[in-house]
mmCIF file of C-alpha atoms in Angstrom:
data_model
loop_
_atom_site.group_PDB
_atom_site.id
_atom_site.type_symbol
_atom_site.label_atom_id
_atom_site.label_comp_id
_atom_site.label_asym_id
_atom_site.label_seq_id
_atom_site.Cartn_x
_atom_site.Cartn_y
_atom_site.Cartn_z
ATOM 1 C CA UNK A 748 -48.952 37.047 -3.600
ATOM 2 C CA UNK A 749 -47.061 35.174 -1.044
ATOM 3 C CA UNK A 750 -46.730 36.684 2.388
ATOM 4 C CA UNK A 751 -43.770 36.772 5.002
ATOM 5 C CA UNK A 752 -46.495 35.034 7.290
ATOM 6 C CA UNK A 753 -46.864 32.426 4.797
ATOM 7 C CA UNK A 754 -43.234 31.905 4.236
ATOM 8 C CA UNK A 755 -42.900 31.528 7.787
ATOM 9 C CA UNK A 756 -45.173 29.337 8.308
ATOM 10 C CA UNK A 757 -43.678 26.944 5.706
ATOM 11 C CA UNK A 758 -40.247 27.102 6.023
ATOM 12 C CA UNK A 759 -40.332 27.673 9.958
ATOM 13 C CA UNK A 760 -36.462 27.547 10.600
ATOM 14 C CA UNK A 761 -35.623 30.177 7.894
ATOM 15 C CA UNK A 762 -34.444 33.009 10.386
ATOM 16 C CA UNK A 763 -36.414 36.308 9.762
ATOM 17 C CA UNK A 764 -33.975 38.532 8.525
ATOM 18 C CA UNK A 765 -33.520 35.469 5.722
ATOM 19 C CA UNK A 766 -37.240 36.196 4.852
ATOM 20 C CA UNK A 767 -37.409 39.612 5.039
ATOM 21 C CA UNK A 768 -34.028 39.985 3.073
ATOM 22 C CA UNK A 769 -35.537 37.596 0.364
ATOM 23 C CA UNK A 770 -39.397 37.589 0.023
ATOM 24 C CA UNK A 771 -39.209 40.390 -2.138
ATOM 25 C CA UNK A 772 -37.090 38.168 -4.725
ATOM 26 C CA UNK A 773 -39.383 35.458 -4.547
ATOM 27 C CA UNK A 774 -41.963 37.867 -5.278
ATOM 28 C CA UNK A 775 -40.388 38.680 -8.301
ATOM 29 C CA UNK A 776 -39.485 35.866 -9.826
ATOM 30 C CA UNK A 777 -43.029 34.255 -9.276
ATOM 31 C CA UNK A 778 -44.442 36.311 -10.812
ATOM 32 C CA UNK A 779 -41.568 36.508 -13.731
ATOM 33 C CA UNK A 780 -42.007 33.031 -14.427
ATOM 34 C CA UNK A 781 -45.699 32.307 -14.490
ATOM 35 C CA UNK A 782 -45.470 30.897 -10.967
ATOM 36 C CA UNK A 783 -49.211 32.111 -9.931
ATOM 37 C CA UNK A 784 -51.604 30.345 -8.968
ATOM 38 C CA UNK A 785 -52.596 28.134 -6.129
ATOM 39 C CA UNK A 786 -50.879 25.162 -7.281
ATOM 40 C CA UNK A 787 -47.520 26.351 -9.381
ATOM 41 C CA UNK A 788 -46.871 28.416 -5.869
ATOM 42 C CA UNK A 789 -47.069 25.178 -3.206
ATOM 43 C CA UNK A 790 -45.284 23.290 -5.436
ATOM 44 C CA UNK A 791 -42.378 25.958 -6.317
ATOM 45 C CA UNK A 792 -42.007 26.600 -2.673
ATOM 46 C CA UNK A 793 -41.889 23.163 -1.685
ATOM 47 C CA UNK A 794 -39.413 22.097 -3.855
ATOM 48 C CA UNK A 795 -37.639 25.600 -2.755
ATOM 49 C CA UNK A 796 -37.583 24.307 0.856
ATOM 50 C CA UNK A 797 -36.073 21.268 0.615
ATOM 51 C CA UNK A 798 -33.379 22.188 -1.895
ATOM 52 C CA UNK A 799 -32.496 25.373 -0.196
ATOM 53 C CA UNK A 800 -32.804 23.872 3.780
ATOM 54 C CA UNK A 801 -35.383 26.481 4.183
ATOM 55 C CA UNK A 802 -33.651 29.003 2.078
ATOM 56 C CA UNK A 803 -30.608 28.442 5.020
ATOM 57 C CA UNK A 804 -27.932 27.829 1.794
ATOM 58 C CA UNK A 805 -27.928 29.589 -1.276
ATOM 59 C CA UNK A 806 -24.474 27.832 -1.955
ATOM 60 C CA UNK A 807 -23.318 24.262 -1.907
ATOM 61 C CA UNK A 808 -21.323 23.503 1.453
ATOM 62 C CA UNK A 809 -18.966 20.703 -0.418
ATOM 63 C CA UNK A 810 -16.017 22.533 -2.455
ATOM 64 C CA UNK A 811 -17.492 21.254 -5.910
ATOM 65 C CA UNK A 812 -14.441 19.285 -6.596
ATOM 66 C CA UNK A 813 -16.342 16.424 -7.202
ATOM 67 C CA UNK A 814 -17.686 17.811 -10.154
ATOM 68 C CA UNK A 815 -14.137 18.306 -11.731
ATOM 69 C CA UNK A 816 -13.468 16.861 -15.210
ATOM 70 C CA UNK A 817 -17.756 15.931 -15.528
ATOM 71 C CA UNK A 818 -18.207 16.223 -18.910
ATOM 72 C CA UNK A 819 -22.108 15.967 -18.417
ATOM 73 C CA UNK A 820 -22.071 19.265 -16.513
ATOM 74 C CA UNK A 821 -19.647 21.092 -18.901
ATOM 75 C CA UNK A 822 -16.713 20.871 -16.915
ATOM 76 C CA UNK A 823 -13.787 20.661 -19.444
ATOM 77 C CA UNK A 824 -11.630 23.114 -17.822
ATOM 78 C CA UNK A 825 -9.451 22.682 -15.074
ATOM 79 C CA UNK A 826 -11.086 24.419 -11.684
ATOM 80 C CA UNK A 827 -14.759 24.252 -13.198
ATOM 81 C CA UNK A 828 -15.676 21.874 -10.618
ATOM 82 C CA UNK A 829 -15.591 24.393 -7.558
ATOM 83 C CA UNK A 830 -16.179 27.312 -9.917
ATOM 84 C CA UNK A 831 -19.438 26.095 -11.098
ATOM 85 C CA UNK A 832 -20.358 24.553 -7.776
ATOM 86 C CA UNK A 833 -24.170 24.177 -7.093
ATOM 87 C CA UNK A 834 -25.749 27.491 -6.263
ATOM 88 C CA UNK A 835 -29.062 29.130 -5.604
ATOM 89 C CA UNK A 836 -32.096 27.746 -4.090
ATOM 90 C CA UNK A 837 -32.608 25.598 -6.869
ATOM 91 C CA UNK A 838 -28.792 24.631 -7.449
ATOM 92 C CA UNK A 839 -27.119 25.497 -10.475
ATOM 93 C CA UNK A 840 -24.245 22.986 -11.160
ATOM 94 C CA UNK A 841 -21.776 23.006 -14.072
ATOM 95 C CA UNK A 842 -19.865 25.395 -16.525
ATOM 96 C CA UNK A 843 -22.840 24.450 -18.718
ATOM 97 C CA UNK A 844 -25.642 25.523 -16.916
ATOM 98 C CA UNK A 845 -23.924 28.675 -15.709
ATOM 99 C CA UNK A 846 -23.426 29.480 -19.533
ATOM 100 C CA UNK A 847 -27.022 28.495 -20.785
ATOM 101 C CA UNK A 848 -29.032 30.261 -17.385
ATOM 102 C CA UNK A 849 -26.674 33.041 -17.943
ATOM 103 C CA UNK A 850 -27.564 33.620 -21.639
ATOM 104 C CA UNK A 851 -31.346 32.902 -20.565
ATOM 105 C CA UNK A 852 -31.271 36.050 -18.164
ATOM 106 C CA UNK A 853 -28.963 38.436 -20.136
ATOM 107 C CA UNK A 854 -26.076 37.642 -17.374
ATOM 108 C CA UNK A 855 -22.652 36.815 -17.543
ATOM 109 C CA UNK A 856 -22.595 33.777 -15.493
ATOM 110 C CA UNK A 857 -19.806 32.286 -16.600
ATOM 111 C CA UNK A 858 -17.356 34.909 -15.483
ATOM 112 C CA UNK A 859 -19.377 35.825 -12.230
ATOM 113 C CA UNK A 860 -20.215 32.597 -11.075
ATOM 114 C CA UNK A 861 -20.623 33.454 -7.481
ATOM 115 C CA UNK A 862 -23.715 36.172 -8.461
ATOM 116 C CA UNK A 863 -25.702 32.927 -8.457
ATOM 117 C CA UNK A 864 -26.062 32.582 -4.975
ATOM 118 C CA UNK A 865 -27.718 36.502 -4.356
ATOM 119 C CA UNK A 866 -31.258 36.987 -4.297
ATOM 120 C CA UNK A 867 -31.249 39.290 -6.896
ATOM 121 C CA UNK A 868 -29.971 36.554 -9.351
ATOM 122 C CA UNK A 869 -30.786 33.048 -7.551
ATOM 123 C CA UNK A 870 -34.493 33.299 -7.200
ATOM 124 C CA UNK A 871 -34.477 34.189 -10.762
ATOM 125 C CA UNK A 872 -32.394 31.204 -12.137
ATOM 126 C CA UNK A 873 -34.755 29.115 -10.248
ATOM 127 C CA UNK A 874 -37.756 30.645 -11.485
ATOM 128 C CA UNK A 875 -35.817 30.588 -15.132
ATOM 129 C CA UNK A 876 -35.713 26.801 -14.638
ATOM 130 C CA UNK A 877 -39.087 25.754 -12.688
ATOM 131 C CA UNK A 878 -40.685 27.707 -16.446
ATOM 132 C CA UNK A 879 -37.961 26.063 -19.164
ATOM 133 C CA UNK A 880 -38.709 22.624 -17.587
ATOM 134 C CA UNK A 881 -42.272 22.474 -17.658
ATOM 135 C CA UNK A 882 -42.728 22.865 -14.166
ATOM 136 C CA UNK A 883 -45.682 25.007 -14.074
ATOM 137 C CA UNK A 884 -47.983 22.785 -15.927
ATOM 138 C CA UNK A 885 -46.825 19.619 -14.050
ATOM 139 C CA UNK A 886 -47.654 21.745 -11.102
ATOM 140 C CA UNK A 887 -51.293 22.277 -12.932
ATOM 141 C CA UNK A 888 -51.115 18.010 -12.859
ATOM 142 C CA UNK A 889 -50.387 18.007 -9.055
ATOM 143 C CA UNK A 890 -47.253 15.872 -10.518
ATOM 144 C CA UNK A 891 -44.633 16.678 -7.808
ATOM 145 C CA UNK A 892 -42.887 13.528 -7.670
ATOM 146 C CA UNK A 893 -42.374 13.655 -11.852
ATOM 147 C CA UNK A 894 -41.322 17.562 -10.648
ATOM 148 C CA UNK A 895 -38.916 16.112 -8.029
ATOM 149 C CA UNK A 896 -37.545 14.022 -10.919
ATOM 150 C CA UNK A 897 -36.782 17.042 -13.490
ATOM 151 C CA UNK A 898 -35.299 18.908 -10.023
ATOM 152 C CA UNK A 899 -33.294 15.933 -8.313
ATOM 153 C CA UNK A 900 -32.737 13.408 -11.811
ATOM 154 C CA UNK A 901 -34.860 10.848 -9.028
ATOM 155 C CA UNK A 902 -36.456 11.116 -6.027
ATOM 156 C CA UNK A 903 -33.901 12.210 -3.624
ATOM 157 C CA UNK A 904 -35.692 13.729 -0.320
ATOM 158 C CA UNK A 905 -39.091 13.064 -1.814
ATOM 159 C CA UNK A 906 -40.897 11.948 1.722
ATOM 160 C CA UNK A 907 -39.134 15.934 2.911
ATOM 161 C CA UNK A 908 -40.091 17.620 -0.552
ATOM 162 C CA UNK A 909 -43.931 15.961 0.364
ATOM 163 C CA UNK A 910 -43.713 17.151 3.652
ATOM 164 C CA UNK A 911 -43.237 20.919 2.557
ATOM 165 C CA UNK A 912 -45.498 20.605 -0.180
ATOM 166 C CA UNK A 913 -48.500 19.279 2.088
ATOM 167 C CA UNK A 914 -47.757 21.807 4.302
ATOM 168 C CA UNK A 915 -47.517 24.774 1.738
ATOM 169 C CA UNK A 916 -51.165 23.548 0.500
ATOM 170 C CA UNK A 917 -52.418 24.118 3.957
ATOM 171 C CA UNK A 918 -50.693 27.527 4.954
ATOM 172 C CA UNK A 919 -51.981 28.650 1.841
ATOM 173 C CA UNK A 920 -55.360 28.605 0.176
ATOM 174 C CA UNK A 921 -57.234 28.375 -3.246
ATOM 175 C CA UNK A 922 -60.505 29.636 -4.617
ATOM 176 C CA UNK A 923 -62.561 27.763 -6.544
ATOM 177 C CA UNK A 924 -60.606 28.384 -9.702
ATOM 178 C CA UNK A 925 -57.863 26.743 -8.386
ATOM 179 C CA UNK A 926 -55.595 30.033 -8.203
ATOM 180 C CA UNK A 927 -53.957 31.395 -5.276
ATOM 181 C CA UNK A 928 -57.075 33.440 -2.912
ATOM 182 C CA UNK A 929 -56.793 37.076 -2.193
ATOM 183 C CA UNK A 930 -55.191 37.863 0.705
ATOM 184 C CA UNK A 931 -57.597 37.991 3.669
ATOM 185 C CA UNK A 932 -60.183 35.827 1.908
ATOM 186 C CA UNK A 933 -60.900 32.237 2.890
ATOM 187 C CA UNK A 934 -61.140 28.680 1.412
ATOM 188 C CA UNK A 935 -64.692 28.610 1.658
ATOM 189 C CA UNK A 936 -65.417 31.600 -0.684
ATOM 190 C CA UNK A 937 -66.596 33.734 1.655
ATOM 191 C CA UNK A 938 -65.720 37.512 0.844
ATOM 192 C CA UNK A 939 -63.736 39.135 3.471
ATOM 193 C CA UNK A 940 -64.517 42.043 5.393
ATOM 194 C CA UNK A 941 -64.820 45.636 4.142
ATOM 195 C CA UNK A 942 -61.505 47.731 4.795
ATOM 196 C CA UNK A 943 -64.550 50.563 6.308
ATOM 197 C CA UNK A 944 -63.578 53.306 4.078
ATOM 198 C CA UNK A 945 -63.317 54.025 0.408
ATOM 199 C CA UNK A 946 -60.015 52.685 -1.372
ATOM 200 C CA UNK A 947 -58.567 54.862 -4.490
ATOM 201 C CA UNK A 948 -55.631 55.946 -6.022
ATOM 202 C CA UNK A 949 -52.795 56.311 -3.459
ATOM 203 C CA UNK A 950 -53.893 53.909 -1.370
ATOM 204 C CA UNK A 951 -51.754 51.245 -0.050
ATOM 205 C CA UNK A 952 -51.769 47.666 2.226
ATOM 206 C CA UNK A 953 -53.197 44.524 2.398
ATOM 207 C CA UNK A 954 -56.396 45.589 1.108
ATOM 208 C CA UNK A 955 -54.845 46.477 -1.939
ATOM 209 C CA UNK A 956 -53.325 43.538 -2.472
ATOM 210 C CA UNK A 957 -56.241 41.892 -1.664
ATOM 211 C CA UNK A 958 -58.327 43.756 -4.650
ATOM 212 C CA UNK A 959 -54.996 43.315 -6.994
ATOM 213 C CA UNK A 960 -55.121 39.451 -6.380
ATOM 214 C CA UNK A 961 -58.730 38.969 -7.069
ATOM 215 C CA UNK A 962 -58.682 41.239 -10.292
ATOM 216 C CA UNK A 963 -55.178 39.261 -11.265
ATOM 217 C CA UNK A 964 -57.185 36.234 -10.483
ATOM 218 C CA UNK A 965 -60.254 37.497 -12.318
ATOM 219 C CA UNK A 966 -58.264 37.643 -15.232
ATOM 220 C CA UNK A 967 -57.188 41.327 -15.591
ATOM 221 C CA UNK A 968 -53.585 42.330 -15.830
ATOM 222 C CA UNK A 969 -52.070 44.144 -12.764
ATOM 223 C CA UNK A 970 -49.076 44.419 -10.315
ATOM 224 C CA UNK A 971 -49.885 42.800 -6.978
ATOM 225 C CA UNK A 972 -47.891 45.507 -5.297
ATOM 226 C CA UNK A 973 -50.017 46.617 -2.437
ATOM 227 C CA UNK A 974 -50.244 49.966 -4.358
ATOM 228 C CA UNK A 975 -53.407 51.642 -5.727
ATOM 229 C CA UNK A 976 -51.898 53.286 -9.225
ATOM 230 C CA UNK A 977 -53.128 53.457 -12.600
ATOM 231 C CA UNK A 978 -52.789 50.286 -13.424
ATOM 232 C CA UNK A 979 -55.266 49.058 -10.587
ATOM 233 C CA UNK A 980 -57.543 51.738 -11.086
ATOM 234 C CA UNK A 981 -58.278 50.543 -14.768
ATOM 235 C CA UNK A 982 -58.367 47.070 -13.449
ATOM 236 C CA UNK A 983 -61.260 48.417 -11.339
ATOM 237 C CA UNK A 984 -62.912 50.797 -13.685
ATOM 238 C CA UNK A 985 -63.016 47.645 -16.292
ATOM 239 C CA UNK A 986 -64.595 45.532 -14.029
ATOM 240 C CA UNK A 987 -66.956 47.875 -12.601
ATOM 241 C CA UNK A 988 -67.736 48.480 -16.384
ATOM 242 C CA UNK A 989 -68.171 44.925 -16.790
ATOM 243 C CA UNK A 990 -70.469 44.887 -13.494
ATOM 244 C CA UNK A 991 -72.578 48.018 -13.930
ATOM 245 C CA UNK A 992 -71.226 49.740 -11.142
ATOM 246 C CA UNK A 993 -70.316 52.798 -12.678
ATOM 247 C CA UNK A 994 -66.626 53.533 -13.182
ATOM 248 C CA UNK A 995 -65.075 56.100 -11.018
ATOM 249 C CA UNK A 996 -62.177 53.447 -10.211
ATOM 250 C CA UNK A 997 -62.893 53.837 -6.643
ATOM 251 C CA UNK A 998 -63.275 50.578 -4.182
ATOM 252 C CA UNK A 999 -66.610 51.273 -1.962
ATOM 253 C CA UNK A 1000 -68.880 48.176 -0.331
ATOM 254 C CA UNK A 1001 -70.400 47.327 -3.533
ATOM 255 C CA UNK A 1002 -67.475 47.106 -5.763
ATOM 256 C CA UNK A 1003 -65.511 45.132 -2.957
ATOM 257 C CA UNK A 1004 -69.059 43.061 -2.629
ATOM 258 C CA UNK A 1005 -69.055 42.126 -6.368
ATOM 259 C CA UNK A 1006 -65.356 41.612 -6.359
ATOM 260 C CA UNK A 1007 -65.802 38.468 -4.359
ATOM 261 C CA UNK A 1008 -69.149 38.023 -5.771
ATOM 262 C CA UNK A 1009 -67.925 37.131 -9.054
#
């Protein structure tokens, strides 16, 4: 799961406050919209960077009124052009969009046009469109610039979009699976170091989330929360199963050994 310390380190100028106010929406809708693994997340964020300034503008600074009257965009009434200005960190432009986004995410877009540009609605549109495009599997391709295309309609910024993208790929790393790592594990495959104590039900931190993104990445179906509940302690008890390690659900050094092991 993306971290604030990743974020930061590849969108540098996005103020603090900006990331802490919005992580948890990019959370969400990355994980709403299939966005996770190693290469769907650099390329989402990328893209996210240079379309957003570094998530600086979740609203179009020009009026709109140059999309007045654009029949392409769905603008047949009079005022659509600034009403259905581009908005979001992806920017949603036109009466059109609003309407078929809207109906997409059970929201009434048209009528509340300006709920696009909130994190509790723009992160989602964005994720809504990355998925109905096809974005995650050109992400699969490494195909950004054909991804800059679907974004942009050309290749508008693609030297900045490149830039982000390069440096998303760094900040963050990938197993050899090709899926996002656990947090706190490295590029090499190494497993990383034993929390010291015993982790169970109630638990909670990066070591969770560490155990929940392995499992997810082992292929067993969990919130990457940073909270040991039920759900990850049947993740664990299956794959201890799995592993002959008993099942109590409970995280000692051999189940976090085998974890990284497999």
């Amino acid at each position: 799961m993306l971290t604030d310390d990743e974020l930061r380190q590849i969108m540098p100028n996005c103020p603090a406050q900006k990331r802490a106010d919005y992580l948890p929406f990019i959370q969400q809708a990355m994980q709403e919209f299939d966005i996770s693994s190693y290469l769907r997340e650099t390329a989402f964020l990328a893209q996210l960077a240079h379309e957003s300034a570094e998530l600086r503008y979740m609203e179009e600074i020009a009026s709109g009124a140059a999309y007045e009257g654009r029949a392409d965009l769905g603008n047949t009434q009079p005022g659509d052009g600034k009403r259905y200005k581009g908005r979001g960190p992806i920017q949603l432009t036109g009466r059109a969009n609003y309407s078929k986004y809207g109906q997409l995410l059970g929201l009434d877009l048209v009528n509340n046009p300006t709920i696009a540009a909130t994190r509790e609605v723009g992160f989602r549109i964005a994720g809504q469109f990355w998925k109905l495009n096809g974005l995650n599997e050109l992400a699969d391709q490494q195909q950004f610039k054909t991804i800059t295309k679907r974004i942009n309609g050309g290749y508008n910024g693609l030297d900045d979009r490149i830039k982000y993208y390069e440096r998303a790929k760094t900040v963050m790393s990938a197993d050899n699976t090709g899926t996002t790592a656990a947090a706190g594990s490295t590029s090499t495959g190494q497993t990383p170091a034993y929390p010291g104590a015993p982790l169970r039900q109630g638990s909670k931190g990066a070591s969770i989330q560490s155990i929940q993104q392995r499992l997810s990445n082992l292929g067993y179906s969990l919130s990457v929360d940073g909270n040991f509940g039920p759900g990850t302690a049947s993740a664990v008890m299956a794959f201890q199963q799995k592993n002959n390690l008993g099942n109590d659900g409970i995280v000692g050094p051999g189940t976090w050994a085998a974890l990284w092991a497999s």
